[in-house]
Short mmCIF file of C-alpha atoms in Angstrom, two decimals:
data_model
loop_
_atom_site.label_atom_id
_atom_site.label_comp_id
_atom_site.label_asym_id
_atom_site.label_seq_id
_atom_site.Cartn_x
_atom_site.Cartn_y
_atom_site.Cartn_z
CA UNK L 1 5.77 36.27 -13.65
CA UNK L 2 5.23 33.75 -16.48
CA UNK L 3 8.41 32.34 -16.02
CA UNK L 4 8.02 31.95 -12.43
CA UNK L 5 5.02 30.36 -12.55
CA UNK L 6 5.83 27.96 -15.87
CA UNK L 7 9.45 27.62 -14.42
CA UNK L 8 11.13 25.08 -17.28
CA UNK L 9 7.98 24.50 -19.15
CA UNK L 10 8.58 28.10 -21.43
CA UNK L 11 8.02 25.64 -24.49
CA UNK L 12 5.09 24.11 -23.73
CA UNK L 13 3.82 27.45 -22.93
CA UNK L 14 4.94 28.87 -26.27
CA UNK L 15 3.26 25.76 -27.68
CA UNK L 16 -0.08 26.22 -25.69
CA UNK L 17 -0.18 29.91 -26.78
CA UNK L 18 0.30 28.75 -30.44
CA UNK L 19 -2.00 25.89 -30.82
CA UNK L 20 -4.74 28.04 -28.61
CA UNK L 21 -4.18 30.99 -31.49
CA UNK L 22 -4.43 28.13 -34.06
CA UNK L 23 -7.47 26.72 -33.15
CA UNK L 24 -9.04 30.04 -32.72
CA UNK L 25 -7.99 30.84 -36.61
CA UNK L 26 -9.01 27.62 -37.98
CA UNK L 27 -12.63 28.46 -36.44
CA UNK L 28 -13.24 31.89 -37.76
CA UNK L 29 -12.01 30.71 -40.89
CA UNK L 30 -14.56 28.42 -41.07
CA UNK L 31 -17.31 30.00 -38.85
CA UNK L 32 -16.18 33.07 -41.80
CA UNK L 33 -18.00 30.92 -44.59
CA UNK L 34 -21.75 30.95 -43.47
CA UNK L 35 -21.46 33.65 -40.84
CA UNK L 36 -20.83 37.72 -41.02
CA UNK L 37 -17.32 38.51 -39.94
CA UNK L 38 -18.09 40.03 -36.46
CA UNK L 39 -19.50 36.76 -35.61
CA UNK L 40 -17.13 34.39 -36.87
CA UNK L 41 -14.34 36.04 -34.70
CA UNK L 42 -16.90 35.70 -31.54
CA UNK L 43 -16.97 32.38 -32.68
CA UNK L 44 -12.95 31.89 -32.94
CA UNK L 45 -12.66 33.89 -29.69
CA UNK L 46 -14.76 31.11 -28.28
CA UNK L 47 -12.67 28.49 -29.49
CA UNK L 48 -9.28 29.55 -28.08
CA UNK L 49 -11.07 30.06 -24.76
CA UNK L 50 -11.74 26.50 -25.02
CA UNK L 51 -8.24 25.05 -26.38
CA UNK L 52 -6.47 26.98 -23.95
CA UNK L 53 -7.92 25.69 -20.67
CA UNK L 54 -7.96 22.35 -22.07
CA UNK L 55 -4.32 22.59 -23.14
CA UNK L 56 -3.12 24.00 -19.93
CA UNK L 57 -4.56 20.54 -18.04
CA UNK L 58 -2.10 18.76 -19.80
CA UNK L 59 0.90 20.98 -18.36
CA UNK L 60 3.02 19.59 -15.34
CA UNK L 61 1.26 16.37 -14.47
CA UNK L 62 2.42 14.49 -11.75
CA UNK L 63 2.72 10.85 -13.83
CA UNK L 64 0.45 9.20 -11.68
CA UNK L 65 -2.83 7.98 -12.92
CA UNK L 66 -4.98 7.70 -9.27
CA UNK L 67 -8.49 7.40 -10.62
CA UNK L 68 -9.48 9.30 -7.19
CA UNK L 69 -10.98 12.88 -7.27
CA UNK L 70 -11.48 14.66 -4.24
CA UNK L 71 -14.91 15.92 -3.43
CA UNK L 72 -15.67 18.62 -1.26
CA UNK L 73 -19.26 18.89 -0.06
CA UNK L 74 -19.02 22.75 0.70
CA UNK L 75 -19.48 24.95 -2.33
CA UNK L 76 -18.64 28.09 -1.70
CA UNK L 77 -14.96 26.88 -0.49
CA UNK L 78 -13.18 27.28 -3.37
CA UNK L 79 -14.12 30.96 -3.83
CA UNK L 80 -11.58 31.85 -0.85
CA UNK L 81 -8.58 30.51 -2.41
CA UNK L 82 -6.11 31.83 -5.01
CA UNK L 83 -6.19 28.64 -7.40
CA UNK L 84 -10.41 29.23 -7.02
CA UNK L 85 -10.37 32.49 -8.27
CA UNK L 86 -7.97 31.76 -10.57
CA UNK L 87 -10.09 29.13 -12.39
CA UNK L 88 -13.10 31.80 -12.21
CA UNK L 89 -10.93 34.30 -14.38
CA UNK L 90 -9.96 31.37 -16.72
CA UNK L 91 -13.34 30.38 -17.59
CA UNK L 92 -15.10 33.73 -18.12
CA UNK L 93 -14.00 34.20 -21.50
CA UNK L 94 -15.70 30.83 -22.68
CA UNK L 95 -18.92 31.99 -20.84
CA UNK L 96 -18.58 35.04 -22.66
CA UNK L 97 -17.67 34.12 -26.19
CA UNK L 98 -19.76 31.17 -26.37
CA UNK L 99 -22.58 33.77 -25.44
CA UNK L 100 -21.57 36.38 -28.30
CA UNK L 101 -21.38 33.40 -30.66
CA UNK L 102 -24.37 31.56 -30.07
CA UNK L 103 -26.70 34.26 -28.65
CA UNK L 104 -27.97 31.15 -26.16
CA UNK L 105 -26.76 32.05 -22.50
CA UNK L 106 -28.36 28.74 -21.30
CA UNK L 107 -26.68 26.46 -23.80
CA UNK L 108 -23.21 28.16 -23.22
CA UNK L 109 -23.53 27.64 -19.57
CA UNK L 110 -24.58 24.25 -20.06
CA UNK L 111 -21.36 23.83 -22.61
CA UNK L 112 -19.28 25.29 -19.96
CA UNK L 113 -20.11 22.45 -16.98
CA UNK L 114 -19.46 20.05 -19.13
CA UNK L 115 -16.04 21.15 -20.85
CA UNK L 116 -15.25 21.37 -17.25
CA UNK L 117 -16.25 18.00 -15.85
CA UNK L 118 -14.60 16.69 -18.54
CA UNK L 119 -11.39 18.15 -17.94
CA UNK L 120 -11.63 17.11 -14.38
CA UNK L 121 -12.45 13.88 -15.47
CA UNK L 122 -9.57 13.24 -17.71
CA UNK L 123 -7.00 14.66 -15.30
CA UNK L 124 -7.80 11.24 -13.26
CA UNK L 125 -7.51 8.98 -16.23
CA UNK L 126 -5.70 9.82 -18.91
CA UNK L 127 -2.06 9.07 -18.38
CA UNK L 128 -0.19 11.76 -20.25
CA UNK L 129 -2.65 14.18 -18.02
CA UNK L 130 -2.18 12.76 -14.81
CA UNK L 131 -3.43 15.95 -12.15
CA UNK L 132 -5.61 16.59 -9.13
CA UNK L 133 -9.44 16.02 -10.18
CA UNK L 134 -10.89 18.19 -7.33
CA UNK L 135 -14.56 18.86 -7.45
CA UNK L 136 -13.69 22.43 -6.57
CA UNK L 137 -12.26 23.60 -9.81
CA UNK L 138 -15.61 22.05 -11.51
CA UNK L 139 -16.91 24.54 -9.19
CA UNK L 140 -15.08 27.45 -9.74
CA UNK L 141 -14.68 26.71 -12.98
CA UNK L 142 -18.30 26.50 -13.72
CA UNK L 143 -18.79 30.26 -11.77
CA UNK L 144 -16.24 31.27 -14.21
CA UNK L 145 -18.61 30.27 -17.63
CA UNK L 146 -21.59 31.56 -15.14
CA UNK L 147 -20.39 34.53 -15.00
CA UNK L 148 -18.99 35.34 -18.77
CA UNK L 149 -22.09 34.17 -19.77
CA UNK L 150 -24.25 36.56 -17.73
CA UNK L 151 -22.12 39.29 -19.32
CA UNK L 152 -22.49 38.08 -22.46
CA UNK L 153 -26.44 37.98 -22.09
CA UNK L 154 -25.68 41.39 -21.01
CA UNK L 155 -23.81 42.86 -24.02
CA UNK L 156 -26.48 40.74 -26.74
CA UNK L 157 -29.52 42.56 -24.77
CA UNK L 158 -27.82 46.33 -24.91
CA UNK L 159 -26.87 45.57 -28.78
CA UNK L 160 -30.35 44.27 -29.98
CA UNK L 161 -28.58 42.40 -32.80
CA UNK L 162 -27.70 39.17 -33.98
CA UNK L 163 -29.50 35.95 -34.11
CA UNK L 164 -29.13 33.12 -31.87
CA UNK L 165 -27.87 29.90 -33.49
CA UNK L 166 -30.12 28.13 -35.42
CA UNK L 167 -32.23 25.06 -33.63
CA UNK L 168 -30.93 22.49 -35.92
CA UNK L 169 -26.87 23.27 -34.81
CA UNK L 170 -28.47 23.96 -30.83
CA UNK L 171 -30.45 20.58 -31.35
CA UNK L 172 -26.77 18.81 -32.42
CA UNK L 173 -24.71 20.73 -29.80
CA UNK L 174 -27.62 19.47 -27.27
CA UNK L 175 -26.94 16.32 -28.40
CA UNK L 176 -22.92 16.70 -28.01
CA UNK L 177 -23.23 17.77 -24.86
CA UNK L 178 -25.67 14.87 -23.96
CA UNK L 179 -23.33 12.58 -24.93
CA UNK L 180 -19.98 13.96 -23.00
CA UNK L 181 -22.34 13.87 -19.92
CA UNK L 182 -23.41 10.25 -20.31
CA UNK L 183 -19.21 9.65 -21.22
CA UNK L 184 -18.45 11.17 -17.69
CA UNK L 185 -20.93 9.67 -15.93
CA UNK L 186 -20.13 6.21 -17.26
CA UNK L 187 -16.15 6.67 -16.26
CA UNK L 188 -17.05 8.10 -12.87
CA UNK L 189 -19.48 4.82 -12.33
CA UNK L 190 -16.56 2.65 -13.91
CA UNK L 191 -13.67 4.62 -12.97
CA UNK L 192 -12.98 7.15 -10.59
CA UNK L 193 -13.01 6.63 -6.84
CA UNK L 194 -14.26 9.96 -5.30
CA UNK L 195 -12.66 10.88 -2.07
CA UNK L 196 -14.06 13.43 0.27
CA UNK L 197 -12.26 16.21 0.56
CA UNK L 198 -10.71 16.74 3.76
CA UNK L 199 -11.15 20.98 4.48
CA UNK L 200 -7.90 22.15 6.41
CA UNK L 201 -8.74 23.28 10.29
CA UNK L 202 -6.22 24.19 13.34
CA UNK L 203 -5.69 21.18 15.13
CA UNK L 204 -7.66 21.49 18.51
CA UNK L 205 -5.79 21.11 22.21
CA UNK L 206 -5.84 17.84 23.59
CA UNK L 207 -8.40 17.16 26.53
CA UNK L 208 -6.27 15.99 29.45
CA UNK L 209 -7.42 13.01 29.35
CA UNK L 210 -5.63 12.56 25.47
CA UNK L 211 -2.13 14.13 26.96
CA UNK L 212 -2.21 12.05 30.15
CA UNK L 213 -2.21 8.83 27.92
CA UNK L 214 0.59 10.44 25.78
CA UNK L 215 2.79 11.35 28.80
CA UNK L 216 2.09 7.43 29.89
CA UNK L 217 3.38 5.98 26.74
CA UNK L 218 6.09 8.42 26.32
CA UNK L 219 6.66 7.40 30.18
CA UNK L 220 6.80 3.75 29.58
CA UNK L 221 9.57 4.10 26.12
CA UNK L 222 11.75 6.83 27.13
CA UNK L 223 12.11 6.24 31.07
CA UNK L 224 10.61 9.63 31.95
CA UNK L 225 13.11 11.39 29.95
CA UNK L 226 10.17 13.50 28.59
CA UNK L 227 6.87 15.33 30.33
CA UNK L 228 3.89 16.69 27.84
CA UNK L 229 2.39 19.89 29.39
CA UNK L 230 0.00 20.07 26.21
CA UNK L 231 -0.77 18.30 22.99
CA UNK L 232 -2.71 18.71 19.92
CA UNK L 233 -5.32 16.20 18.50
CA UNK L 234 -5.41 16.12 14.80
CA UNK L 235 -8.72 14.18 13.54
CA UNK L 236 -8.43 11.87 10.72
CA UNK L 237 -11.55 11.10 8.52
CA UNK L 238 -9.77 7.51 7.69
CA UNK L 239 -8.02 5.48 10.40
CA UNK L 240 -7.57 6.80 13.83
CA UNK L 241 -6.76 10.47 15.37
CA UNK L 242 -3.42 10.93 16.55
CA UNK L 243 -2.37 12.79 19.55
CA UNK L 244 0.67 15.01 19.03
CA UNK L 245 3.40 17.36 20.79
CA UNK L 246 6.63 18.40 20.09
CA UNK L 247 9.99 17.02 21.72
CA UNK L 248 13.26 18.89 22.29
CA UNK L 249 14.58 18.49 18.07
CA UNK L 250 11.93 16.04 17.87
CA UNK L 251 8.11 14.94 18.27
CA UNK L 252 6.02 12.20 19.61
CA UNK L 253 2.31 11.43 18.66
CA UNK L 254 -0.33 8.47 19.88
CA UNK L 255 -3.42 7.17 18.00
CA UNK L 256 -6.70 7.61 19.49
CA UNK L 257 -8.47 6.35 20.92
CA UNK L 258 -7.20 3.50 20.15
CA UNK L 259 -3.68 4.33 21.88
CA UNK L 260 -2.35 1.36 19.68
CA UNK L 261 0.38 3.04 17.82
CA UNK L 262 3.51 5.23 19.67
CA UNK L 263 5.61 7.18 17.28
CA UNK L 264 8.62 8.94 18.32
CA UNK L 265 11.17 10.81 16.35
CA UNK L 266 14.38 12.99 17.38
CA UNK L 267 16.74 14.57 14.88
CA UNK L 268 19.79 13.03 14.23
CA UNK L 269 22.91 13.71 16.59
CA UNK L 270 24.76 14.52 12.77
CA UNK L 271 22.19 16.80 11.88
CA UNK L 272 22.02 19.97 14.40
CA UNK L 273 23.95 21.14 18.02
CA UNK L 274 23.96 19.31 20.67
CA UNK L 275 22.39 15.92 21.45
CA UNK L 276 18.42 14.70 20.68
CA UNK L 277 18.63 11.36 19.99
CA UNK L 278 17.87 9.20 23.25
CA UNK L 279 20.09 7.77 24.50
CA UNK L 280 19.41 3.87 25.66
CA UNK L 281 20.05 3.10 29.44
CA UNK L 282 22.87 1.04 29.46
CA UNK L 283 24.16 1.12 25.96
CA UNK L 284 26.94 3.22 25.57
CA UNK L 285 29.45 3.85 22.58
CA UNK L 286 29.02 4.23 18.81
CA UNK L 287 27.57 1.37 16.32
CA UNK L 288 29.05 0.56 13.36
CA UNK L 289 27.77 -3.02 12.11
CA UNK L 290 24.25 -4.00 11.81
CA UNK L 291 24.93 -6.66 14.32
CA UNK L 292 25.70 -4.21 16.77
CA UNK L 293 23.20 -2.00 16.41
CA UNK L 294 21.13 -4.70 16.70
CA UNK L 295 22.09 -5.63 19.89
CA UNK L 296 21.60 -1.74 21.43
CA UNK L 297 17.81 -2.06 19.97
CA UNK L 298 17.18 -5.40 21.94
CA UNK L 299 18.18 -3.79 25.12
CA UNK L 300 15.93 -1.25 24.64
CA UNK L 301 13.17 -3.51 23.04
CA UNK L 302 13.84 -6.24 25.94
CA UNK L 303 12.57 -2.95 28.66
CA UNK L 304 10.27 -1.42 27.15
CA UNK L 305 8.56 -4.10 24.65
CA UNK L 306 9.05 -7.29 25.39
CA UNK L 307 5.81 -8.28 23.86
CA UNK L 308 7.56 -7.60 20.14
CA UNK L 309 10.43 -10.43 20.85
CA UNK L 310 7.72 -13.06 21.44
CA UNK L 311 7.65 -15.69 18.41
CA UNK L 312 8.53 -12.68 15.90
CA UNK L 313 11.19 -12.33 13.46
CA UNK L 314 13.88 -9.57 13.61
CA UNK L 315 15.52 -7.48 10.30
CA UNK L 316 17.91 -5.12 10.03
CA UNK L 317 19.05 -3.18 7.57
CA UNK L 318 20.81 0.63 6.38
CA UNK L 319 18.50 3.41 6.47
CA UNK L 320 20.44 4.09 3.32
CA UNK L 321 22.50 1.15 1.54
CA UNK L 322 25.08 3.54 -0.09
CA UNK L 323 25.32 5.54 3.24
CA UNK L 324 25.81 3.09 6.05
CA UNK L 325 26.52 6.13 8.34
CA UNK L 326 23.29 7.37 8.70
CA UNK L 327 22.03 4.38 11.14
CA UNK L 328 20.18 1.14 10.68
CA UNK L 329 16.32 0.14 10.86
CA UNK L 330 16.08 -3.22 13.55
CA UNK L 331 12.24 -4.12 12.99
CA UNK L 332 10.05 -6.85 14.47
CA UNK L 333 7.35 -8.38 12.80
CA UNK L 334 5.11 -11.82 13.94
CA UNK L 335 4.01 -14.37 11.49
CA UNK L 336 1.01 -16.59 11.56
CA UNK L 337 2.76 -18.72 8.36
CA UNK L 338 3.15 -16.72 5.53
CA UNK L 339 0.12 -14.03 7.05
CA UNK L 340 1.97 -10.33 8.48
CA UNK L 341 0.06 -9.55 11.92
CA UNK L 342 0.14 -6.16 13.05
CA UNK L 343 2.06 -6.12 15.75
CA UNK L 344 4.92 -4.17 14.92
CA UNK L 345 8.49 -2.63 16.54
CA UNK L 346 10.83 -0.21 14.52
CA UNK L 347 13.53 1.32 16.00
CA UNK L 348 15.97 3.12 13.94
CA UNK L 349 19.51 3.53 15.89
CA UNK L 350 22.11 5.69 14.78
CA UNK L 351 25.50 5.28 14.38
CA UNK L 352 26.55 7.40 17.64
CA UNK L 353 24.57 4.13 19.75
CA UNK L 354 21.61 6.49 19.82
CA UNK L 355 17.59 5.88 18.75
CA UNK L 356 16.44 8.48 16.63
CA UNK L 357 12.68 6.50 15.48
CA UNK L 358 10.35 4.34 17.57
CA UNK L 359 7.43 3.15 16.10
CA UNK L 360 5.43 0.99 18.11
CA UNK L 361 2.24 -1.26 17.75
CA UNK L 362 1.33 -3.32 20.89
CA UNK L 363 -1.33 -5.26 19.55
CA UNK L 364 -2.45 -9.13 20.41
CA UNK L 365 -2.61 -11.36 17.40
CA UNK L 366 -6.75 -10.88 16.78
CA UNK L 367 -9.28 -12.99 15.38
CA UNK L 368 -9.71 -13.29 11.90
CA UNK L 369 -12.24 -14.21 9.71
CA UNK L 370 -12.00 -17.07 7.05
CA UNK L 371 -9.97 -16.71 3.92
CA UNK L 372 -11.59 -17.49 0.39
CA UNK L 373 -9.51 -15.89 -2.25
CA UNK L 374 -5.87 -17.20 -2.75
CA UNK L 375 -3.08 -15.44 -4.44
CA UNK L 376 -3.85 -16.87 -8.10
CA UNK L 377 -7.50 -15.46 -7.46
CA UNK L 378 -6.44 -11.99 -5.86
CA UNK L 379 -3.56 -11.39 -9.09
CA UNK L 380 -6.79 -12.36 -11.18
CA UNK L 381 -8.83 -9.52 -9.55
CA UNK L 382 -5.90 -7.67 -9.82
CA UNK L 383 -5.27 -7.19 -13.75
CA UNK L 384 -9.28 -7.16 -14.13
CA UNK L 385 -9.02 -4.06 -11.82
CA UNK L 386 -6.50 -1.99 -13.96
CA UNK L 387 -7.18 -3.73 -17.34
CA UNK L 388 -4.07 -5.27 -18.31
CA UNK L 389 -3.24 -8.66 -19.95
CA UNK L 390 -1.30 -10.82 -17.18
CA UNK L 391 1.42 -11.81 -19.46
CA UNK L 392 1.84 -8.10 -19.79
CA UNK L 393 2.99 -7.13 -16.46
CA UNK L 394 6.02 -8.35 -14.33
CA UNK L 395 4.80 -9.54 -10.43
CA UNK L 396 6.32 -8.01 -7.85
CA UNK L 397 6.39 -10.56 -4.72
CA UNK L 398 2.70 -10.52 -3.17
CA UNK L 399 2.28 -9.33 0.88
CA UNK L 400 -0.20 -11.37 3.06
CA UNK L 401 -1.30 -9.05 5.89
CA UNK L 402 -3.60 -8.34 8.71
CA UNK L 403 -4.63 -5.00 8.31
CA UNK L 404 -8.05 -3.16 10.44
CA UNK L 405 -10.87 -1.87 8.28
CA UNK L 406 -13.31 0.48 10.47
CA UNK L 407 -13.36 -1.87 13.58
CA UNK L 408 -12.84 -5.50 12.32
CA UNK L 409 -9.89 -7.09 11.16
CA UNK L 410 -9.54 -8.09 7.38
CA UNK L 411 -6.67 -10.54 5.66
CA UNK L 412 -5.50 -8.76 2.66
CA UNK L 413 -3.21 -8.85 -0.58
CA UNK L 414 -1.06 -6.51 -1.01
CA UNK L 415 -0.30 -6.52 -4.55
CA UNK L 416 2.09 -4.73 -7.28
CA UNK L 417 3.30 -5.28 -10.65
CA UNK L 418 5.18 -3.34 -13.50
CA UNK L 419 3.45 -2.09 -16.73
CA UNK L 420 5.91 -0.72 -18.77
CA UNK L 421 6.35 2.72 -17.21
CA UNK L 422 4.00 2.35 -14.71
CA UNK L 423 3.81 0.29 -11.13
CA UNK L 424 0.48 -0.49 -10.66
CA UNK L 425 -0.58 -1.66 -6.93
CA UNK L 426 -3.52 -2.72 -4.94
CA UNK L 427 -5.09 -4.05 -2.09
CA UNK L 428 -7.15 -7.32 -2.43
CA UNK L 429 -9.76 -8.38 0.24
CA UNK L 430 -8.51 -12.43 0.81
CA UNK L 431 -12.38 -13.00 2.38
CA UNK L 432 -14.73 -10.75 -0.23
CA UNK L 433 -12.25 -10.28 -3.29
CA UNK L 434 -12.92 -6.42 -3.09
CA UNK L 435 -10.05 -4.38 -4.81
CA UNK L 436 -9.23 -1.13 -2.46
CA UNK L 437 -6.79 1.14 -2.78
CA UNK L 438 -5.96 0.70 -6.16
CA UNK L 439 -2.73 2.87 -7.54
CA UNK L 440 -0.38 4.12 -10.69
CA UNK L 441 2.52 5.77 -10.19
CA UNK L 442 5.68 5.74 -12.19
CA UNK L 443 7.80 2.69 -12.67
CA UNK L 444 10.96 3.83 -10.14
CA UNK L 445 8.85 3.53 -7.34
CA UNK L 446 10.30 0.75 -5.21
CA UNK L 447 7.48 -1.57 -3.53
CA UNK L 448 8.24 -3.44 -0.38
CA UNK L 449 8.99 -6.55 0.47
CA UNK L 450 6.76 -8.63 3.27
CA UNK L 451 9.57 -8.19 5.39
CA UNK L 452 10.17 -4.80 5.31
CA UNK L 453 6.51 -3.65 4.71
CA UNK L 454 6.54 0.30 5.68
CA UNK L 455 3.19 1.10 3.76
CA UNK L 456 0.81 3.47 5.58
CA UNK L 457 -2.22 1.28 4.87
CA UNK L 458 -0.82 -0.66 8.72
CA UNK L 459 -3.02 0.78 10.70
#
């Protein structure tokens, strides 16, 4: 089961297991010089069951540093789930021993929280951490000390020995504490971006009214080809809802209520029996150039979107430059000068003549408000944001865009640079100079060019 779980990682776990023995040793041996044996191992048991949660937070991190950590405002949540539970078994020993040692169930507890916000801390800052900070293990992780300490409170009261640590070391371990609390608190202020947690739930049926305008739009890009009986509405706490159904080796979804954005995607003719890529009326035969396949998505763009070929510029390229037989992207995007709108038209064809992706965004060019912060200003915002020197990093070429935050439209700068190992990006408010969205993930990430912008920040 170890293995399973630990997969490749049987060294660091051999490691973990050794250092977590070590530090246990090194504190008895110590604890051994002022204390009574008996105590001094409760005191080394309480050590390891320290080191070794802390040790295991630095196993399998994902390489990106995302300074987010996702709150959820219910609870009792994280008692229902397997990782939950999990986190309550592998805190009850430090509840426990910390109890035994100390003889102070209140100071243990208090120990506990805060061993555990830090680790939840660091896995959304440190970079050789780099995991999920999730206010539900601080949760279940605090239940865990709760309830090894209870026990422990238990076992002292039924034994009627021992002395609780002395009120100098409880006045200096009061003070340790204090000080990791003000340390957390400072990088959460400075730091971390907390997210609400978004708490799974079965996507709800669509009302009629949200299938209706799904069965128009499909209506209006596929010719009829398709009818939606029923659809699902999946709520999004960011950004709009999107009304979804399947399609014969495919799907289609909307956004609502906006009913802005038409998605549409069949699996590839290559991939599976039989046909599900639409076919385009009047194009007929396979594509092998991007030229031509350029050509088949302007027939289809010139019936069914006409508003993307207005003053926009057209791209194509391989969905895959060392595989030129899985199809090419033709994409439309308007210009106001060097500023992306959002109006946008992607249509993937593939090589049989067929379109296997539609993505489309019929919106008007909208009002915008004025523009204070140029690029020099927004890179400037940008190192301050993630603390590096500029002459440190190497620039990756800026995007101007129009994207929609909550109902207005906002000018921003997309932004990314290299740090070494590291591609740091962000999103830079051109009117207020606010930094959003602010990432670090590892260097062989590819970020796009204004051109080709795919991000999901386009709303």
């Amino acid at each position: 089961m170890i293995e399973a779980v630990f997969q490749e990682e049987l060294v660091f776990l051999a490691f973990a297991i050794a250092a977590t023995l070590a530090a246990g040793a090194f504190v008895y041996r110590r604890a051994s010089r002022h204390l009574d044996r008996s105590r001094a191992v409760f005191y080394g048991l309480w050590a390891s069951s320290a080191a070794g949660p802390v040790l295991l937070t630095a196993w399998s991190g994902s390489g990106v540093v995302t300074h987010l950590c996702a709150v959820n405002p219910s609870l009792t949540q994280s008692f229902a789930t397997t990782q939950g539970q999990l986190n309550i078994v592998l805190f009850v020993p430090f509840g426990l021993f910390a109890v035994l040692a100390t003889r102070r169930p209140l100071l243990s507890v208090g120990l506990g929280a805060v061993l555990s916000a830090m680790i939840e801390t660091a896995q959304a800052t440190v970079p050789f951490v780099t995991r999920l900070c999730d206010t539900d293990d601080l949760v279940s992780n605090t239940a865990g000390v709760l309830i090894g300490a209870s026990a422990g409170a238990l076992a002292c009261r039924a034994s009627f020995g021992g002395e609780p640590l002395g009120r100098a070391a409880t006045r200096r371990a009061v003070g340790a504490g204090a000080a990791a609390v003000v340390l957390v608190s400072l990088t959460w202020a400075t730091v971390i971006d907390p997210v609400r947690a978004v708490v799974p739930t079965d996507s709800p049926d669509a009302s009629a009214q949200q299938t209706q305008a799904l069965n128009t739009a499909l209506t209006k890009a596929l010719g009829g080809a398709y009818a939606v009986d029923a659809a699902k509405l999946h709520r999004n706490i960011e950004g709009p809802s999107t009304v979804n159904t399947p399609l014969p080796g495919g799907f289609a979804e909307l956004t609502w209520p906006d009913r802005e954005r038409l998605t549409v995607h069949f699996t590839p003719t290559s991939q599976g029996e039989g046909t599900h890529a639409y076919l385009i009326p009047g194009a007929s035969g396979p594509v092998r150039t991007a030229e031509e396949a350029q050509r088949v998505a302007t027939r289809y763009a010139r019936g069914y979107a006409p508003w993307a070929l207005r003053d926009s510029r057209v791209r194509v390229w391989p969905v895959d430059a060392r595989a030129e037989d899985l199809g090419w992207v033709v994409e439309w995007r308007r210009w106001r000068g060097k500023l992306l709108m959002p109006m946008r038209l992607d249509i993937l064809i593939e090589p049989s003549g067929r379109m296997t992706d539609l993505i489309a965004r019929h919106v008007d060019d909208p009002a915008l408000p004025e523009t204070k912060v140029g690029e020099s200003e927004a890179w400037e915002k940008f190192t301050a944001h993630h603390r590096v020197e500029p002459g440190r990093i190497v620039r990756e070429r800026p995007v101007y865009l129009v994207e929609r935050q909550g109902d207005d439209w906002r000018v921003h700068w997309r932004l990314a640079a290299r740090d070494g190992g590291l591609l740091l990006s962000a999103t830079v408010d051109a009117t207020t100079g606010e930094v959003r969205n602010a990432f670090e993930e590892p260097a062989g990430a590819q970020p796009p060019t204004p051109e080709g912008w795919q991000g999901p920040g386009i709303q």
